[in-house]
Short mmCIF file of C-alpha atoms and ligand atoms in Angstrom, two decimals:
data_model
loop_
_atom_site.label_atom_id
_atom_site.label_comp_id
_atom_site.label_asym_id
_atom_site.label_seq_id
_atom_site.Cartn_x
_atom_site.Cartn_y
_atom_site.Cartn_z
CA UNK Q 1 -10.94 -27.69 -8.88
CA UNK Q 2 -10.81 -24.89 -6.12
CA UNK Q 3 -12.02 -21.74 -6.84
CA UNK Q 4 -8.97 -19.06 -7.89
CA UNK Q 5 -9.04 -15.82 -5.79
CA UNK Q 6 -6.82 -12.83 -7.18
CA UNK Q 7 -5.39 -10.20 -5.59
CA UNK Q 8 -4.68 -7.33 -7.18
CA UNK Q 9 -1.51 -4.97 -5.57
CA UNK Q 10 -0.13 -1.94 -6.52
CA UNK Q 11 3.33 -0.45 -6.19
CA UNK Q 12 4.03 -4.46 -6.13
CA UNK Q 13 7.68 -4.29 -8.27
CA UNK Q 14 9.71 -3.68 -4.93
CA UNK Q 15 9.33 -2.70 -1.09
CA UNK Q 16 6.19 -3.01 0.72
CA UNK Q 17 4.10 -4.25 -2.31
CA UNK Q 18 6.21 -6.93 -3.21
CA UNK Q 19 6.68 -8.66 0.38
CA UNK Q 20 2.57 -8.71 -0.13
CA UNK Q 21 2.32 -9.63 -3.31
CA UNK Q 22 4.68 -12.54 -1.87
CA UNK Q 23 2.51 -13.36 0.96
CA UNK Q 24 -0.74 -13.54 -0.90
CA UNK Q 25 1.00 -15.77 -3.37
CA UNK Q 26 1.64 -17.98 -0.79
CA UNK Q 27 -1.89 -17.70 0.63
CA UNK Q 28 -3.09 -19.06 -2.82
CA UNK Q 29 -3.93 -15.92 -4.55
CA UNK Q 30 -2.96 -15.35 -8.19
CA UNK Q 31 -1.32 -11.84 -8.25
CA UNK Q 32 -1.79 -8.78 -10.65
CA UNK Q 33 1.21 -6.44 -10.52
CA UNK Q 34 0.15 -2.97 -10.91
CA UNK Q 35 2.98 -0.47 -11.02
CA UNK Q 36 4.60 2.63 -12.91
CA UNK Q 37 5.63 1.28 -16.98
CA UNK Q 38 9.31 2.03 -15.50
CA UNK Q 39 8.89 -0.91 -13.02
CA UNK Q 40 8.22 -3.69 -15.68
CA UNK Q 41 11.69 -4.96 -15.40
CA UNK Q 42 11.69 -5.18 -11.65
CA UNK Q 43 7.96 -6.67 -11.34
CA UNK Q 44 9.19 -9.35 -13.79
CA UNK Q 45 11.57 -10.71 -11.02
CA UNK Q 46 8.35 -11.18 -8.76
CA UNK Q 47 6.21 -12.41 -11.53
CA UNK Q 48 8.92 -15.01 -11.45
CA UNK Q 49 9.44 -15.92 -8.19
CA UNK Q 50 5.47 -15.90 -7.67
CA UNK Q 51 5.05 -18.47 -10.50
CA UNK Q 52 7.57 -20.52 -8.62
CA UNK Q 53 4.96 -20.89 -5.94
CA UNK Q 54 2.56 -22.34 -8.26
CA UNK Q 55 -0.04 -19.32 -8.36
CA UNK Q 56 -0.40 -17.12 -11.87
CA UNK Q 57 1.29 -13.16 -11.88
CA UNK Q 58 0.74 -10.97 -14.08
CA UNK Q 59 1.99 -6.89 -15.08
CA UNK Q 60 -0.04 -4.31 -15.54
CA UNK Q 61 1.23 -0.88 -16.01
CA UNK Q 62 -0.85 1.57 -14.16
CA UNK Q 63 -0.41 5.34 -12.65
CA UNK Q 64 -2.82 4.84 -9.36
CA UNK Q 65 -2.42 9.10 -9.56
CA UNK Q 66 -5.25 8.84 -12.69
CA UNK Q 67 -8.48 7.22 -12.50
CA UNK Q 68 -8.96 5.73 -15.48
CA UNK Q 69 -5.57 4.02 -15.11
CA UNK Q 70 -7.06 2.69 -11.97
CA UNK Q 71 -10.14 1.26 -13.45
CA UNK Q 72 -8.43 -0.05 -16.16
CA UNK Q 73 -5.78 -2.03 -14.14
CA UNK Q 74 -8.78 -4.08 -12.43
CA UNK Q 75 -10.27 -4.51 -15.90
CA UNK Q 76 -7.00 -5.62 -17.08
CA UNK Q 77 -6.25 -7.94 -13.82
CA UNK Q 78 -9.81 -9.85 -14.44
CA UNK Q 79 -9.25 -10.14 -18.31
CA UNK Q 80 -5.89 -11.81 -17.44
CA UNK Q 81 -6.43 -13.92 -14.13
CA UNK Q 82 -10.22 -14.36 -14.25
CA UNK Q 83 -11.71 -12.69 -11.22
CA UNK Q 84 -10.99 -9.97 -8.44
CA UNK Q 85 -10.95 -11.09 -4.50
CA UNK Q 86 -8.77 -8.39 -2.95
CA UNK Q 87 -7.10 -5.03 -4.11
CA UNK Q 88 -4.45 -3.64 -2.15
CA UNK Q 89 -3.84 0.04 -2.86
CA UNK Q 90 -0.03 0.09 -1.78
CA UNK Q 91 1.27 2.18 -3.99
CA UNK Q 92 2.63 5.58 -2.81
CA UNK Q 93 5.22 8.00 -2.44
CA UNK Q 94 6.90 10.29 0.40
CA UNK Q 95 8.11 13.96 0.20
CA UNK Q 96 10.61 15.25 2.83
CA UNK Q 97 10.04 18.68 2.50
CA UNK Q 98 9.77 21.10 5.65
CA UNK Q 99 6.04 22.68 5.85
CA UNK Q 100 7.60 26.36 5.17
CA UNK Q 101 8.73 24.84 1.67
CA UNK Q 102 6.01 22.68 0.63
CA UNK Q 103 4.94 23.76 -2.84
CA UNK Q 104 1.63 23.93 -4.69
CA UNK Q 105 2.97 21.01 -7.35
CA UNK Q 106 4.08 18.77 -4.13
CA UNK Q 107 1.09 18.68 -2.59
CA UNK Q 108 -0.81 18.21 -5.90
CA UNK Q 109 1.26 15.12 -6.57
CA UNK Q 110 1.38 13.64 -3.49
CA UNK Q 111 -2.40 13.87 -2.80
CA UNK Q 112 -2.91 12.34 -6.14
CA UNK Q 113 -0.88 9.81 -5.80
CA UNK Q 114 -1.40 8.84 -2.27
CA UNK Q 115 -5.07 9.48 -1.55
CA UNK Q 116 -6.81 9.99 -4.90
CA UNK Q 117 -5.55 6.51 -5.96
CA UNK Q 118 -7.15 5.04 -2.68
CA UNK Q 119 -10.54 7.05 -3.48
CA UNK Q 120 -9.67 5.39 -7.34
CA UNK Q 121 -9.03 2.03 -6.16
CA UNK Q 122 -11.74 1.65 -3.73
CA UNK Q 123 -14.17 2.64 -7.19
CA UNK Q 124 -12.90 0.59 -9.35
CA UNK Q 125 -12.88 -2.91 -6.82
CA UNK Q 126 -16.26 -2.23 -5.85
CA UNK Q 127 -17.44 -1.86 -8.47
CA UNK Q 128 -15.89 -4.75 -9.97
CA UNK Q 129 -16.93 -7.01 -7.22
CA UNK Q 130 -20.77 -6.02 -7.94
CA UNK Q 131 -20.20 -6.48 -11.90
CA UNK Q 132 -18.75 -9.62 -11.00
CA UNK Q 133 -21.27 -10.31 -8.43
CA UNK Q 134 -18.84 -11.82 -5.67
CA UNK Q 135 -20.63 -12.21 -2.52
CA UNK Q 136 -17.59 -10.34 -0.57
CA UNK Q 137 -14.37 -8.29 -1.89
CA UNK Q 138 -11.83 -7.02 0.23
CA UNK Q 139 -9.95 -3.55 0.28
CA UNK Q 140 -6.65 -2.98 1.87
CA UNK Q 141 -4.81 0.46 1.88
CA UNK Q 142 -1.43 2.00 2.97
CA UNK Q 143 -1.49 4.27 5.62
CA UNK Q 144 1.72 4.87 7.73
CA UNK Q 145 2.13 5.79 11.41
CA UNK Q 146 2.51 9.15 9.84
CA UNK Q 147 -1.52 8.45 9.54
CA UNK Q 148 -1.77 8.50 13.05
CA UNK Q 149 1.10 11.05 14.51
CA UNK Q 150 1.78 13.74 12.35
CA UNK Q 151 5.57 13.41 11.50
CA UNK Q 152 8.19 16.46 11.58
CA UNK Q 153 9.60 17.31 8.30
CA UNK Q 154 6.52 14.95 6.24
CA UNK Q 155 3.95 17.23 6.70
CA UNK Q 156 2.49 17.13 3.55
CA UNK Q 157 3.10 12.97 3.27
CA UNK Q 158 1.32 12.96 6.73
CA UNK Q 159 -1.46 14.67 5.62
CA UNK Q 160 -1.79 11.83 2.95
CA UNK Q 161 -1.52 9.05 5.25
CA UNK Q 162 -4.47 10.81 7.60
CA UNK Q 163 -6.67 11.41 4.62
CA UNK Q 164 -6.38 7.20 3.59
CA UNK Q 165 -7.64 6.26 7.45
CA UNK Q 166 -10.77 8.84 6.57
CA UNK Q 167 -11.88 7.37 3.52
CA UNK Q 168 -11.43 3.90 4.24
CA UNK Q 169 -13.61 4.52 7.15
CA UNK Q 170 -16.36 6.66 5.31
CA UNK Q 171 -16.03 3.19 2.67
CA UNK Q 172 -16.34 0.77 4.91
CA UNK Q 173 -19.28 1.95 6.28
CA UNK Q 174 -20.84 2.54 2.42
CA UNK Q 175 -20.15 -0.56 1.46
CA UNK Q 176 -20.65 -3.05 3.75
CA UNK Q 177 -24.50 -3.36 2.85
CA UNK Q 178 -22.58 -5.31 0.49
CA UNK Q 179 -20.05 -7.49 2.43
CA UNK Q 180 -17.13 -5.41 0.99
CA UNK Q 181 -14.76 -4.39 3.81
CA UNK Q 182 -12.27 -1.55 3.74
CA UNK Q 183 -9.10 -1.61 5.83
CA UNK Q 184 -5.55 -0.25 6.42
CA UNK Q 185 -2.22 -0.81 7.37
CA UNK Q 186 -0.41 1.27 9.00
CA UNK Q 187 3.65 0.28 8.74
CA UNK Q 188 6.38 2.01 11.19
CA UNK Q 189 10.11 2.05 10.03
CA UNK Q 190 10.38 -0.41 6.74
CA UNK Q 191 13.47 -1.29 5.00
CA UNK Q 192 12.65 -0.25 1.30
CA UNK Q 193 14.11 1.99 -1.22
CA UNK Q 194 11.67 4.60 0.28
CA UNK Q 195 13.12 4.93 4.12
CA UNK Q 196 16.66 4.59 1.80
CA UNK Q 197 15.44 8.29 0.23
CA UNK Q 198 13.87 9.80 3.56
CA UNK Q 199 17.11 8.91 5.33
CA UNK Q 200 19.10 11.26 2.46
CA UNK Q 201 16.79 13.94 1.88
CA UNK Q 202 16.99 14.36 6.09
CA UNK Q 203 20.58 14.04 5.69
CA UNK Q 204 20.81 16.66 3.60
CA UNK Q 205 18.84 18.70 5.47
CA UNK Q 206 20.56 17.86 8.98
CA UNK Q 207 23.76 16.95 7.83
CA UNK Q 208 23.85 13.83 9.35
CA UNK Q 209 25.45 11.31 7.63
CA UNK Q 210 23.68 8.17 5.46
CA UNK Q 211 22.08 5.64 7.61
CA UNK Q 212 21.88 8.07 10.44
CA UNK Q 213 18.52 9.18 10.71
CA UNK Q 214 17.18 5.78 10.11
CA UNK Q 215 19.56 4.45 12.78
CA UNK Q 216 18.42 7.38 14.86
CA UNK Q 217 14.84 5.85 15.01
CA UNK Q 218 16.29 2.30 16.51
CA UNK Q 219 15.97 3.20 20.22
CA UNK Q 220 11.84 4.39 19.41
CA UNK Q 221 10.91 0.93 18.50
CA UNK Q 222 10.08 -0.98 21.35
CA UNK Q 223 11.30 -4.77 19.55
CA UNK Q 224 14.28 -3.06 18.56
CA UNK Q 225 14.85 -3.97 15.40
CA UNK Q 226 13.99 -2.43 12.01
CA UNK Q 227 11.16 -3.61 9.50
CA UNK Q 228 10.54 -6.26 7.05
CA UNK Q 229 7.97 -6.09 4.30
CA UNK Q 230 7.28 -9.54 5.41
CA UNK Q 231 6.19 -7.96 8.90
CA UNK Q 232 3.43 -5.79 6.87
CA UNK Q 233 2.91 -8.40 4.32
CA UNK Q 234 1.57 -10.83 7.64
CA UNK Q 235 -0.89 -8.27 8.61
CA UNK Q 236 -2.22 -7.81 5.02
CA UNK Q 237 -2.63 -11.29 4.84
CA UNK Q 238 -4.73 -11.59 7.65
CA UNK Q 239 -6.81 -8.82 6.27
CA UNK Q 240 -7.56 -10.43 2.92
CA UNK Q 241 -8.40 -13.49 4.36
CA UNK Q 242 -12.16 -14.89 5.72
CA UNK Q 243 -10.38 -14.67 8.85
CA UNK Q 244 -10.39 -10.58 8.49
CA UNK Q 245 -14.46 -11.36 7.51
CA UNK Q 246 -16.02 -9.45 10.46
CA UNK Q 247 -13.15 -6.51 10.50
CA UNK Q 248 -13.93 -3.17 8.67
CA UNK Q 249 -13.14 0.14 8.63
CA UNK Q 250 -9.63 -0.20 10.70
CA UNK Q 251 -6.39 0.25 10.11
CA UNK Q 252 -3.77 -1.72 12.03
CA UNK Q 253 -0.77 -0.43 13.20
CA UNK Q 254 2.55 -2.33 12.44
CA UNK Q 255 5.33 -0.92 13.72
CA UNK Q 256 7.29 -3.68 16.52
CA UNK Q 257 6.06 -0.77 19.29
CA UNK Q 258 6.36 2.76 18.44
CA UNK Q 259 2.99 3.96 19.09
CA UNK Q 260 -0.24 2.11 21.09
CA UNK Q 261 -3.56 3.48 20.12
N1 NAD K 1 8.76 2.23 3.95
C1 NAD K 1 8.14 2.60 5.04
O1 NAD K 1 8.76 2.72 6.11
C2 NAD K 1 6.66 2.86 5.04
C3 NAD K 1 6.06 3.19 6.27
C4 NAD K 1 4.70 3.45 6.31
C5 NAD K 1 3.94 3.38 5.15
N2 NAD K 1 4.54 3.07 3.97
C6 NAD K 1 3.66 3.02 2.78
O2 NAD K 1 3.72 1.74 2.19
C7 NAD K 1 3.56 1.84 0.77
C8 NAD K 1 4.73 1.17 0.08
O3 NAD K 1 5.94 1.80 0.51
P1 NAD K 1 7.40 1.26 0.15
O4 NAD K 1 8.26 1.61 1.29
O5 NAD K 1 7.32 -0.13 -0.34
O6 NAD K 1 7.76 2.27 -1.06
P2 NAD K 1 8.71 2.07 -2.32
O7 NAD K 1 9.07 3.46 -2.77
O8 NAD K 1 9.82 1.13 -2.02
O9 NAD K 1 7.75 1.40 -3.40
C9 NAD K 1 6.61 2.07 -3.88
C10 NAD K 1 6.13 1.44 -5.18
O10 NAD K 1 5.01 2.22 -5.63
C11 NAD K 1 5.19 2.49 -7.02
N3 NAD K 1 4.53 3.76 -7.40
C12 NAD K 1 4.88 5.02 -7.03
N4 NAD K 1 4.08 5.91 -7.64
C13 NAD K 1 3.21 5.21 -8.41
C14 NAD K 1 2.16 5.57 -9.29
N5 NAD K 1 1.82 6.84 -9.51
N6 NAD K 1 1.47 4.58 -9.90
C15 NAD K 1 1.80 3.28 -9.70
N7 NAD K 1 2.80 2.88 -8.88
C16 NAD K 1 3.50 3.83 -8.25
C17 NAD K 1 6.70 2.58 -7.20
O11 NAD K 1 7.07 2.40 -8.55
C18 NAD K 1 7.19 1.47 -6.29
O12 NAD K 1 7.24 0.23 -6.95
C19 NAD K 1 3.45 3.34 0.47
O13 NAD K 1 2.10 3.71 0.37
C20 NAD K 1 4.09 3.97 1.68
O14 NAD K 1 3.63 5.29 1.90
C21 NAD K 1 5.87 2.81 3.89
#
């Protein structure tokens, strides 16, 4: 029998996560859900749909924001499915708040839960992957193009996104003594239950009505169409395969043509 590979992917209930958690499922990894308790419900619908594929899912509750719920979510994911071959730290959250207003608890809780979870993730896996004594392991983490342009009203969410693309890199170059990579995605203007709150909180803000400030950012995208977590999920998938082998330290932008770097 083939070897199993597992991916582990967090924030994997809905959005982003789950279109990858999809994907790797259909690239023959056995998946380990790691999201907030709250989620179970909702992961249980992947779980589901994941087993229908023929691979082996599994829940985990975790809060990426606290680092011994990190490392205890890849203990948890190698109890249950038997190994560790990729994490993906998806998981993360977005604040619309001008810069003038940003508060002291925001920024705590965004940092921790955007960047401190990557610094958590990227400990745990590798470490893992040595315990387990794999002879590669693969990191993937979620940047944004607010990683590479600094976007109006995000400022503190922006900040995040930069911070990911600066440890992954500092990583990647640590660890690849022992044929771990470290690499990023960077997705434009996705479809999910997260551009569904940035479009309100700007609305209320601007007054413009639902829908509009996502419609607003059509015309910027140069393929002129919105995003699917399928169109992330494709470059992820590249990235945790041996095709991605020879590719650290980067994070790809994936955003049908808003910005060319
Ligand atoms: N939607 C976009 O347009 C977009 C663009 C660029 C980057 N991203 C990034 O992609 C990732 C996924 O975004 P999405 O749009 O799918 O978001 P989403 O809000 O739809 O889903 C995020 C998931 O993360 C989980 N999560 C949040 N806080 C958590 C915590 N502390 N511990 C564990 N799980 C937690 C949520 O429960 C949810 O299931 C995020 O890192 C986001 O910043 C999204």
């Amino acid at each position: 029998m083939a070897e199993r590979k597992v991916a582990v992917v967090t924030g994997a209930a809905q959005g982003i996560g789950e279109g990858i958690a999809m994907q790797l499922a259909k690239d023959g990894f056995d998946i380990a859900i790691g999201d907030l308790e709250q989620q179970r419900q909702k992961a249980q619908g992947v779980i589901a749909a994941i087993e229908e594929l023929g691979q082996r899912a599994c829940f985990h509750a975790v809060d990426v924001s606290q680092r011994d719920s990190m490392f205890a979510l890849i203990d948890a994911a190698v109890d249950e499915l038997g190994t560790l071959d990729v994490l993906v730290n998806n998981a993360g959250i977005c604040d619309v708040v001008p810069i003038a207003d940003v508060t002291e608890a925001q920024l705590e809780r965004i940092f921790r839960i955007n960047v401190f979870s990557v610094v958590y993730g990227i400990q745990a896996a590798s470490a893992k992957f040595e315990a387990l004594g794999k002879e590669k392991g693969k990191i993937i983490c979620a940047s944004s193009i607010a990683g590479f342009e600094g976007f109006p009203i995000l400022p503190a969410y922006s900040g995040t996104k930069f911070a990911v693309r600066g440890i992954l890199q500092a990583s990647a170059q640590e660890l690849a003594p022992k044929h771990i990579t470290v690499n990023g995605y960077a997705p434009g203007i996705v479809a999910t239950p997260m551009w569904d709150y940035i479009d309100q909180e700007l609305g209320k803000l601007n007054g413009k009505p639902k829908g509009q400030n996502m419609a607003d950012m059509l015309d910027s995208i140069a393929l002129h169409r919105f995003e699917y977590p399928a169109d992330v999920a494709g470059v992820v998938s590249f990235l945790a395969s041996d095709k991605a082998d020879y590719v650290t330290g980067q994070t790809v932008i994936v955003d049908g043509g808003m910005q060319y770097r």
